[in-house]
């Protein structure tokens, strides 16, 4: 019987261990998906540093920015979450966080179903011990089963979309939801000047989203110049500010305000993960501007700040945590429509699926040598 290889971590700071599990039976509403590409996410890194604020089911398999191909499907699973027909050979992405549809938030606040109380959570809350042990993307295959976990959601990718492009649909969706919420609140209008704090993967994807959603000028603050700020400009940033060159908040505020001119930026989005970004970022804004805080996704600590500045500037600050199940289709669509407009693959550094590959993918992302470390278990699927 064929065996499937899957990477697991025993706890923060541990090295990956690749384990073998038996090929599962695929019945009813289940499917087995061969993974084409799976990204290393900023929060995976925070989890491995021990920053995740809740207990986790160690050992488990990380990785949830995944795209793959259905290789086996049960007779009762016929469509994806958007009611598109799926079958063996369909290209699929599955998100990490799948709201249940039944709890208080899912029922009464569907626009905030990301606060679901009983979600299905791939790559994080499904422990390796749970059979058939295929609950994360740093593996050869991932298993879904809507009989066992009815909240599970899969999304069909366009047949012509490369899997490694599909693996970006999950991270880009967070940025789309953030901007869309700001638009609905009147905080982001066509032609607005947008500042993105952070030049990691989310920062880079946020530049493209801002462009696609109508930004006028886009600035990006981050480091290092190579590969990150260079890439930010290729993705449409009109200007970048290097935090290694402008080393204090005061220097950066002055530099951004010089570039933006006038009264300041209309909208700032934090994609940094550094707690000090907020008080600095609101000073890039014109008075009455809009601040989207989505960089503090894990708990990287508290800072001292003065809330008087929020009030005195008469600004709106919005916390935005990932996305809902209905936002994800927008991520897939944006990548599809804008496929030729941005150098998406330039973001990705490809790693093989073995002990060294997984370890290096994580280490290189932590050291910011890569923008988006991406694990590709089957080289033949790289071009698929
Ligand atoms: Zn729920």
Short mmCIF file of C-alpha atoms and ligand atoms in Angstrom, two decimals:
data_model
loop_
_atom_site.label_atom_id
_atom_site.label_comp_id
_atom_site.label_asym_id
_atom_site.label_seq_id
_atom_site.Cartn_x
_atom_site.Cartn_y
_atom_site.Cartn_z
CA UNK A 1 0.00 0.00 0.00
CA UNK A 2 1.34 3.42 -0.92
CA UNK A 3 2.49 5.66 1.90
CA UNK A 4 2.13 9.43 2.09
CA UNK A 5 4.84 11.68 3.52
CA UNK A 6 3.81 14.52 5.79
CA UNK A 7 5.91 17.05 7.76
CA UNK A 8 5.13 17.55 11.45
CA UNK A 9 6.51 19.78 14.19
CA UNK A 10 6.63 18.68 17.84
CA UNK A 11 6.61 22.21 19.28
CA UNK A 12 7.98 25.75 18.89
CA UNK A 13 11.62 25.70 17.87
CA UNK A 14 11.54 22.02 16.85
CA UNK A 15 12.90 20.77 13.56
CA UNK A 16 10.42 19.26 11.12
CA UNK A 17 9.93 15.50 11.25
CA UNK A 18 8.69 13.82 8.11
CA UNK A 19 6.35 10.95 8.94
CA UNK A 20 4.73 8.35 6.70
CA UNK A 21 1.03 7.57 6.85
CA UNK A 22 -1.07 5.03 4.95
CA UNK A 23 -3.07 6.02 1.89
CA UNK A 24 -6.58 6.87 3.21
CA UNK A 25 -9.92 5.47 2.08
CA UNK A 26 -11.80 8.22 0.24
CA UNK A 27 -15.56 7.75 0.68
CA UNK A 28 -18.74 9.84 0.85
CA UNK A 29 -17.94 13.55 0.87
CA UNK A 30 -14.18 13.12 1.16
CA UNK A 31 -11.39 13.94 -1.27
CA UNK A 32 -7.66 13.45 -1.43
CA UNK A 33 -5.71 16.34 -2.91
CA UNK A 34 -2.18 16.08 -4.27
CA UNK A 35 -0.38 19.23 -3.21
CA UNK A 36 1.12 21.29 -6.02
CA UNK A 37 2.49 24.15 -3.92
CA UNK A 38 2.19 25.35 -0.34
CA UNK A 39 3.52 28.63 0.98
CA UNK A 40 5.29 29.38 4.25
CA UNK A 41 3.18 31.98 5.96
CA UNK A 42 4.38 34.74 8.30
CA UNK A 43 2.17 33.31 11.00
CA UNK A 44 3.63 29.81 10.54
CA UNK A 45 6.90 31.46 11.52
CA UNK A 46 5.31 33.14 14.54
CA UNK A 47 3.81 29.78 15.56
CA UNK A 48 7.25 28.19 15.36
CA UNK A 49 8.58 31.02 17.54
CA UNK A 50 5.82 30.31 20.10
CA UNK A 51 3.79 33.49 19.46
CA UNK A 52 0.44 31.77 18.82
CA UNK A 53 -1.81 32.99 21.65
CA UNK A 54 -3.70 29.72 22.23
CA UNK A 55 -2.74 26.08 22.92
CA UNK A 56 -1.97 24.08 19.77
CA UNK A 57 -2.30 20.32 19.16
CA UNK A 58 1.43 19.51 18.77
CA UNK A 59 2.54 17.58 16.83
CA UNK A 60 0.74 18.91 13.80
CA UNK A 61 1.35 19.77 10.17
CA UNK A 62 1.81 23.42 9.31
CA UNK A 63 1.05 24.96 5.95
CA UNK A 64 -2.24 26.17 4.64
CA UNK A 65 -1.54 28.31 1.57
CA UNK A 66 -2.01 25.33 -0.62
CA UNK A 67 -3.19 24.48 -4.06
CA UNK A 68 -3.40 21.02 -5.51
CA UNK A 69 -5.23 18.56 -7.68
CA UNK A 70 -7.96 16.13 -6.65
CA UNK A 71 -6.68 12.58 -7.13
CA UNK A 72 -9.54 10.74 -5.41
CA UNK A 73 -13.03 11.96 -4.58
CA UNK A 74 -15.97 10.35 -2.80
CA UNK A 75 -19.23 9.88 -4.76
CA UNK A 76 -21.11 12.46 -2.68
CA UNK A 77 -18.71 15.39 -3.07
CA UNK A 78 -19.74 17.00 -6.34
CA UNK A 79 -19.23 20.76 -5.98
CA UNK A 80 -16.96 23.28 -4.27
CA UNK A 81 -18.08 26.00 -1.83
CA UNK A 82 -19.09 28.22 -4.78
CA UNK A 83 -21.22 25.40 -6.28
CA UNK A 84 -18.73 24.80 -9.10
CA UNK A 85 -18.56 21.13 -10.16
CA UNK A 86 -15.39 19.32 -9.04
CA UNK A 87 -14.00 15.94 -9.94
CA UNK A 88 -10.71 14.03 -10.16
CA UNK A 89 -8.26 16.35 -11.88
CA UNK A 90 -9.89 19.56 -10.65
CA UNK A 91 -7.47 22.17 -9.34
CA UNK A 92 -8.37 23.12 -5.79
CA UNK A 93 -7.31 25.49 -3.04
CA UNK A 94 -8.35 24.93 0.53
CA UNK A 95 -8.23 27.73 3.09
CA UNK A 96 -6.92 27.24 6.63
CA UNK A 97 -9.90 28.64 8.43
CA UNK A 98 -13.37 27.34 7.62
CA UNK A 99 -16.30 28.82 9.58
CA UNK A 100 -18.90 26.32 10.82
CA UNK A 101 -22.01 28.13 9.59
CA UNK A 102 -23.86 27.28 12.83
CA UNK A 103 -22.43 29.32 15.69
CA UNK A 104 -23.45 32.76 16.98
CA UNK A 105 -21.08 34.72 14.72
CA UNK A 106 -21.73 32.61 11.62
CA UNK A 107 -25.48 33.05 12.00
CA UNK A 108 -25.77 36.64 13.15
CA UNK A 109 -22.65 38.33 11.77
CA UNK A 110 -21.79 36.48 8.53
CA UNK A 111 -19.49 39.36 7.48
CA UNK A 112 -17.46 38.45 10.57
CA UNK A 113 -17.72 34.66 10.35
CA UNK A 114 -13.92 34.71 10.67
CA UNK A 115 -14.75 35.00 14.38
CA UNK A 116 -16.51 31.61 14.18
CA UNK A 117 -16.50 29.85 17.55
CA UNK A 118 -16.16 26.29 16.18
CA UNK A 119 -14.23 26.47 12.89
CA UNK A 120 -12.49 23.72 10.97
CA UNK A 121 -8.87 24.83 11.06
CA UNK A 122 -6.32 23.26 8.71
CA UNK A 123 -2.59 23.56 9.28
CA UNK A 124 -3.09 24.50 12.93
CA UNK A 125 -5.88 22.98 15.02
CA UNK A 126 -6.13 19.51 13.51
CA UNK A 127 -3.45 17.47 15.26
CA UNK A 128 -1.36 14.91 13.42
CA UNK A 129 -2.79 12.18 15.69
CA UNK A 130 -6.25 12.49 14.13
CA UNK A 131 -6.62 9.93 11.30
CA UNK A 132 -5.94 9.97 8.38
CA UNK A 133 -3.21 12.43 9.58
CA UNK A 134 -3.31 14.65 6.45
CA UNK A 135 -4.40 18.01 7.86
CA UNK A 136 -1.84 20.47 6.60
CA UNK A 137 -0.12 21.67 3.47
CA UNK A 138 3.52 20.80 4.17
CA UNK A 139 2.89 17.30 2.94
CA UNK A 140 2.45 15.34 -0.27
CA UNK A 141 -1.33 15.15 0.05
CA UNK A 142 -4.07 16.75 2.10
CA UNK A 143 -7.40 15.12 2.99
CA UNK A 144 -10.81 16.78 3.23
CA UNK A 145 -13.98 15.12 4.49
CA UNK A 146 -17.26 17.04 4.69
CA UNK A 147 -18.98 14.16 6.48
CA UNK A 148 -16.41 14.20 9.28
CA UNK A 149 -15.91 18.00 9.33
CA UNK A 150 -18.98 19.59 7.71
CA UNK A 151 -17.53 23.11 7.92
CA UNK A 152 -14.82 22.13 5.42
CA UNK A 153 -14.67 24.29 2.31
CA UNK A 154 -12.82 23.71 -0.93
CA UNK A 155 -12.54 26.17 -3.82
CA UNK A 156 -12.06 25.24 -7.43
CA UNK A 157 -9.28 27.12 -9.21
CA UNK A 158 -9.58 27.95 -12.91
CA UNK A 159 -8.26 25.02 -14.97
CA UNK A 160 -5.68 27.27 -16.60
CA UNK A 161 -4.36 28.71 -13.32
CA UNK A 162 -0.91 27.42 -12.35
CA UNK A 163 -1.06 25.73 -8.93
CA UNK A 164 1.73 27.89 -7.58
CA UNK A 165 -0.32 30.96 -8.47
CA UNK A 166 -3.34 29.37 -6.77
CA UNK A 167 -1.24 28.99 -3.61
CA UNK A 168 -1.24 32.82 -3.37
CA UNK A 169 -5.04 33.07 -3.33
CA UNK A 170 -5.28 32.60 0.42
CA UNK A 171 -2.76 35.26 1.50
CA UNK A 172 -3.98 37.85 -1.02
CA UNK A 173 -7.55 37.49 0.22
CA UNK A 174 -6.75 39.07 3.60
CA UNK A 175 -5.64 42.23 1.85
CA UNK A 176 -8.72 42.31 -0.41
CA UNK A 177 -11.04 42.00 2.58
CA UNK A 178 -9.21 44.79 4.43
CA UNK A 179 -9.48 47.21 1.50
CA UNK A 180 -13.07 46.18 0.74
CA UNK A 181 -14.14 46.92 4.31
CA UNK A 182 -12.41 50.31 4.13
CA UNK A 183 -14.23 51.00 0.83
CA UNK A 184 -17.61 50.19 2.37
CA UNK A 185 -16.84 52.58 5.22
CA UNK A 186 -15.84 55.40 2.86
CA UNK A 187 -12.19 55.09 3.88
CA UNK A 188 -10.76 54.03 0.51
CA UNK A 189 -11.73 55.76 -2.70
CA UNK A 190 -10.48 55.51 -6.28
CA UNK A 191 -7.24 57.46 -6.66
CA UNK A 192 -6.37 57.49 -2.97
CA UNK A 193 -2.76 57.46 -1.83
CA UNK A 194 -2.04 54.25 0.04
CA UNK A 195 0.93 53.41 2.26
CA UNK A 196 1.72 49.76 2.94
CA UNK A 197 3.82 49.10 6.04
CA UNK A 198 5.80 45.91 5.54
CA UNK A 199 7.41 44.33 2.49
CA UNK A 200 6.89 40.69 3.39
CA UNK A 201 4.53 38.52 1.37
CA UNK A 202 1.37 40.18 2.66
CA UNK A 203 2.84 43.64 2.08
CA UNK A 204 3.76 42.75 -1.50
CA UNK A 205 0.32 41.24 -2.20
CA UNK A 206 -1.30 44.29 -0.59
CA UNK A 207 0.43 46.52 -3.15
CA UNK A 208 -1.16 44.54 -5.99
CA UNK A 209 -4.57 44.51 -4.27
CA UNK A 210 -4.43 48.25 -3.63
CA UNK A 211 -3.64 48.80 -7.32
CA UNK A 212 -6.41 46.47 -8.50
CA UNK A 213 -8.92 48.08 -6.16
CA UNK A 214 -8.28 51.61 -7.34
CA UNK A 215 -5.39 53.17 -5.43
CA UNK A 216 -3.68 56.17 -7.01
CA UNK A 217 -0.19 56.21 -5.59
CA UNK A 218 1.14 53.31 -3.49
CA UNK A 219 4.14 53.50 -1.14
CA UNK A 220 5.77 50.61 0.66
CA UNK A 221 7.87 50.84 3.83
CA UNK A 222 10.11 47.86 4.60
CA UNK A 223 13.43 46.06 4.11
CA UNK A 224 15.69 44.66 2.86
CA UNK A 225 16.15 46.33 -0.52
CA UNK A 226 16.91 42.93 -2.09
CA UNK A 227 14.73 40.97 -2.54
CA UNK A 228 11.84 42.77 -0.89
CA UNK A 229 11.73 46.48 -1.77
CA UNK A 230 12.91 45.75 -5.29
CA UNK A 231 9.97 43.37 -5.62
CA UNK A 232 7.58 45.89 -4.06
CA UNK A 233 8.39 48.30 -6.92
CA UNK A 234 7.89 45.54 -9.51
CA UNK A 235 4.47 44.96 -7.96
CA UNK A 236 3.54 48.56 -8.51
CA UNK A 237 4.85 50.55 -5.54
CA UNK A 238 5.64 54.06 -6.83
CA UNK A 239 8.16 54.56 -4.05
CA UNK A 240 9.69 52.55 -1.22
CA UNK A 241 11.22 53.64 2.07
CA UNK A 242 13.96 51.41 3.44
CA UNK A 243 13.79 51.07 7.23
CA UNK A 244 17.49 50.17 7.27
CA UNK A 245 18.20 53.58 5.81
CA UNK A 246 15.56 55.53 7.73
CA UNK A 247 16.14 53.98 11.12
CA UNK A 248 13.86 55.91 13.46
CA UNK A 249 10.09 56.40 13.40
CA UNK A 250 10.66 60.17 13.16
CA UNK A 251 12.91 59.78 10.11
CA UNK A 252 10.41 57.47 8.40
CA UNK A 253 7.43 59.70 9.16
CA UNK A 254 9.29 62.67 7.71
CA UNK A 255 10.35 60.71 4.60
CA UNK A 256 6.87 59.32 3.92
CA UNK A 257 5.29 62.72 4.36
CA UNK A 258 7.84 64.25 1.98
CA UNK A 259 7.01 61.68 -0.70
CA UNK A 260 3.25 61.81 -0.20
CA UNK A 261 3.16 65.59 0.09
CA UNK A 262 0.10 67.59 1.00
CA UNK A 263 -1.52 66.56 4.26
CA UNK A 264 -0.49 62.90 4.26
CA UNK A 265 -1.72 59.54 2.98
CA UNK A 266 -5.42 58.68 2.68
CA UNK A 267 -5.03 55.12 3.83
CA UNK A 268 -2.33 53.10 5.59
CA UNK A 269 -2.31 49.32 5.92
CA UNK A 270 -0.05 47.59 8.44
CA UNK A 271 1.36 44.27 7.22
CA UNK A 272 4.46 44.17 9.43
CA UNK A 273 3.89 42.01 12.50
CA UNK A 274 5.85 44.59 14.54
CA UNK A 275 3.79 46.12 17.37
CA UNK A 276 5.39 49.54 16.97
CA UNK A 277 4.06 49.90 13.41
CA UNK A 278 0.68 51.26 14.53
CA UNK A 279 1.65 54.48 16.32
CA UNK A 280 4.16 55.20 13.54
CA UNK A 281 1.73 54.38 10.73
CA UNK A 282 -1.04 56.69 11.87
CA UNK A 283 1.41 59.58 11.54
CA UNK A 284 1.70 58.85 7.79
CA UNK A 285 -2.02 59.62 7.47
CA UNK A 286 -3.68 62.89 6.74
CA UNK A 287 -6.09 63.87 9.48
CA UNK A 288 -9.37 61.93 9.05
CA UNK A 289 -7.53 59.13 7.17
CA UNK A 290 -8.10 55.40 7.48
CA UNK A 291 -5.79 52.87 9.12
CA UNK A 292 -6.13 49.12 8.51
CA UNK A 293 -4.39 47.03 11.15
CA UNK A 294 -3.90 43.48 9.98
CA UNK A 295 -0.20 42.98 10.66
CA UNK A 296 -0.64 42.11 14.32
CA UNK A 297 -2.15 38.74 13.51
CA UNK A 298 -0.29 36.94 16.28
CA UNK A 299 0.56 38.40 19.67
CA UNK A 300 4.04 39.86 19.31
CA UNK A 301 3.71 41.89 22.53
CA UNK A 302 2.34 45.17 23.83
CA UNK A 303 3.68 48.70 23.39
CA UNK A 304 3.12 52.02 25.02
CA UNK A 305 1.07 54.39 22.95
CA UNK A 306 -0.97 57.54 23.27
CA UNK A 307 -4.57 57.21 22.17
CA UNK A 308 -4.92 60.96 22.12
CA UNK A 309 -3.36 60.85 18.64
CA UNK A 310 -6.25 58.75 17.26
CA UNK A 311 -8.75 61.24 18.52
CA UNK A 312 -6.82 64.39 17.68
CA UNK A 313 -6.33 63.21 14.08
CA UNK A 314 -10.00 62.19 13.83
CA UNK A 315 -8.97 58.97 12.07
CA UNK A 316 -10.58 55.56 11.69
CA UNK A 317 -8.60 52.53 12.82
CA UNK A 318 -9.93 49.17 11.73
CA UNK A 319 -8.70 45.80 12.97
CA UNK A 320 -8.99 43.15 10.28
CA UNK A 321 -8.40 39.47 10.99
CA UNK A 322 -7.88 37.37 7.85
CA UNK A 323 -11.12 36.83 5.87
CA UNK A 324 -14.41 34.98 5.66
CA UNK A 325 -15.33 32.05 3.44
CA UNK A 326 -17.03 34.41 1.00
CA UNK A 327 -13.95 36.58 0.51
CA UNK A 328 -11.80 33.73 -0.76
CA UNK A 329 -13.44 33.50 -4.16
CA UNK A 330 -12.39 37.13 -4.66
CA UNK A 331 -8.76 36.20 -4.03
CA UNK A 332 -8.93 33.50 -6.70
CA UNK A 333 -10.64 35.88 -9.11
CA UNK A 334 -8.15 38.70 -8.57
CA UNK A 335 -5.19 36.43 -9.28
CA UNK A 336 -6.94 35.14 -12.38
CA UNK A 337 -7.85 38.57 -13.75
CA UNK A 338 -4.51 40.15 -12.90
CA UNK A 339 -2.45 37.10 -13.83
CA UNK A 340 -0.38 38.90 -16.46
CA UNK A 341 -0.05 42.23 -14.64
CA UNK A 342 2.30 41.34 -11.79
CA UNK A 343 5.39 39.13 -11.49
CA UNK A 344 3.66 36.74 -9.06
CA UNK A 345 6.22 33.95 -9.37
CA UNK A 346 9.06 36.37 -8.54
CA UNK A 347 7.69 36.33 -4.99
CA UNK A 348 8.17 32.62 -4.61
CA UNK A 349 11.34 30.74 -3.74
CA UNK A 350 10.76 27.04 -4.39
CA UNK A 351 11.86 24.31 -1.95
CA UNK A 352 11.61 20.52 -2.26
CA UNK A 353 9.63 18.48 0.24
CA UNK A 354 12.24 16.80 2.43
CA UNK A 355 13.81 17.52 5.86
CA UNK A 356 16.28 20.02 4.46
CA UNK A 357 13.78 21.60 2.10
CA UNK A 358 11.20 22.29 4.82
CA UNK A 359 13.86 23.47 7.27
CA UNK A 360 15.45 25.83 4.74
CA UNK A 361 12.07 27.15 3.56
CA UNK A 362 11.33 28.17 7.17
CA UNK A 363 14.82 29.43 8.01
CA UNK A 364 15.11 31.52 4.83
CA UNK A 365 11.69 33.08 5.39
CA UNK A 366 12.58 33.88 9.02
CA UNK A 367 15.82 35.52 7.90
CA UNK A 368 13.91 37.45 5.18
CA UNK A 369 16.10 35.95 2.48
CA UNK A 370 12.90 35.02 0.65
CA UNK A 371 9.59 36.79 0.21
CA UNK A 372 7.42 33.70 -0.06
CA UNK A 373 9.11 30.40 0.62
CA UNK A 374 7.01 27.82 -1.22
CA UNK A 375 7.25 24.07 -0.78
CA UNK A 376 6.68 22.00 -3.91
CA UNK A 377 6.47 18.26 -3.14
CA UNK A 378 6.13 17.10 -6.75
CA UNK A 379 8.46 18.92 -9.17
CA UNK A 380 6.28 17.77 -12.09
CA UNK A 381 3.41 19.88 -10.69
CA UNK A 382 5.48 23.07 -10.60
CA UNK A 383 4.41 24.01 -14.11
CA UNK A 384 0.91 22.51 -13.78
ZN1 LIG B 1 -19.28 29.35 13.26
#
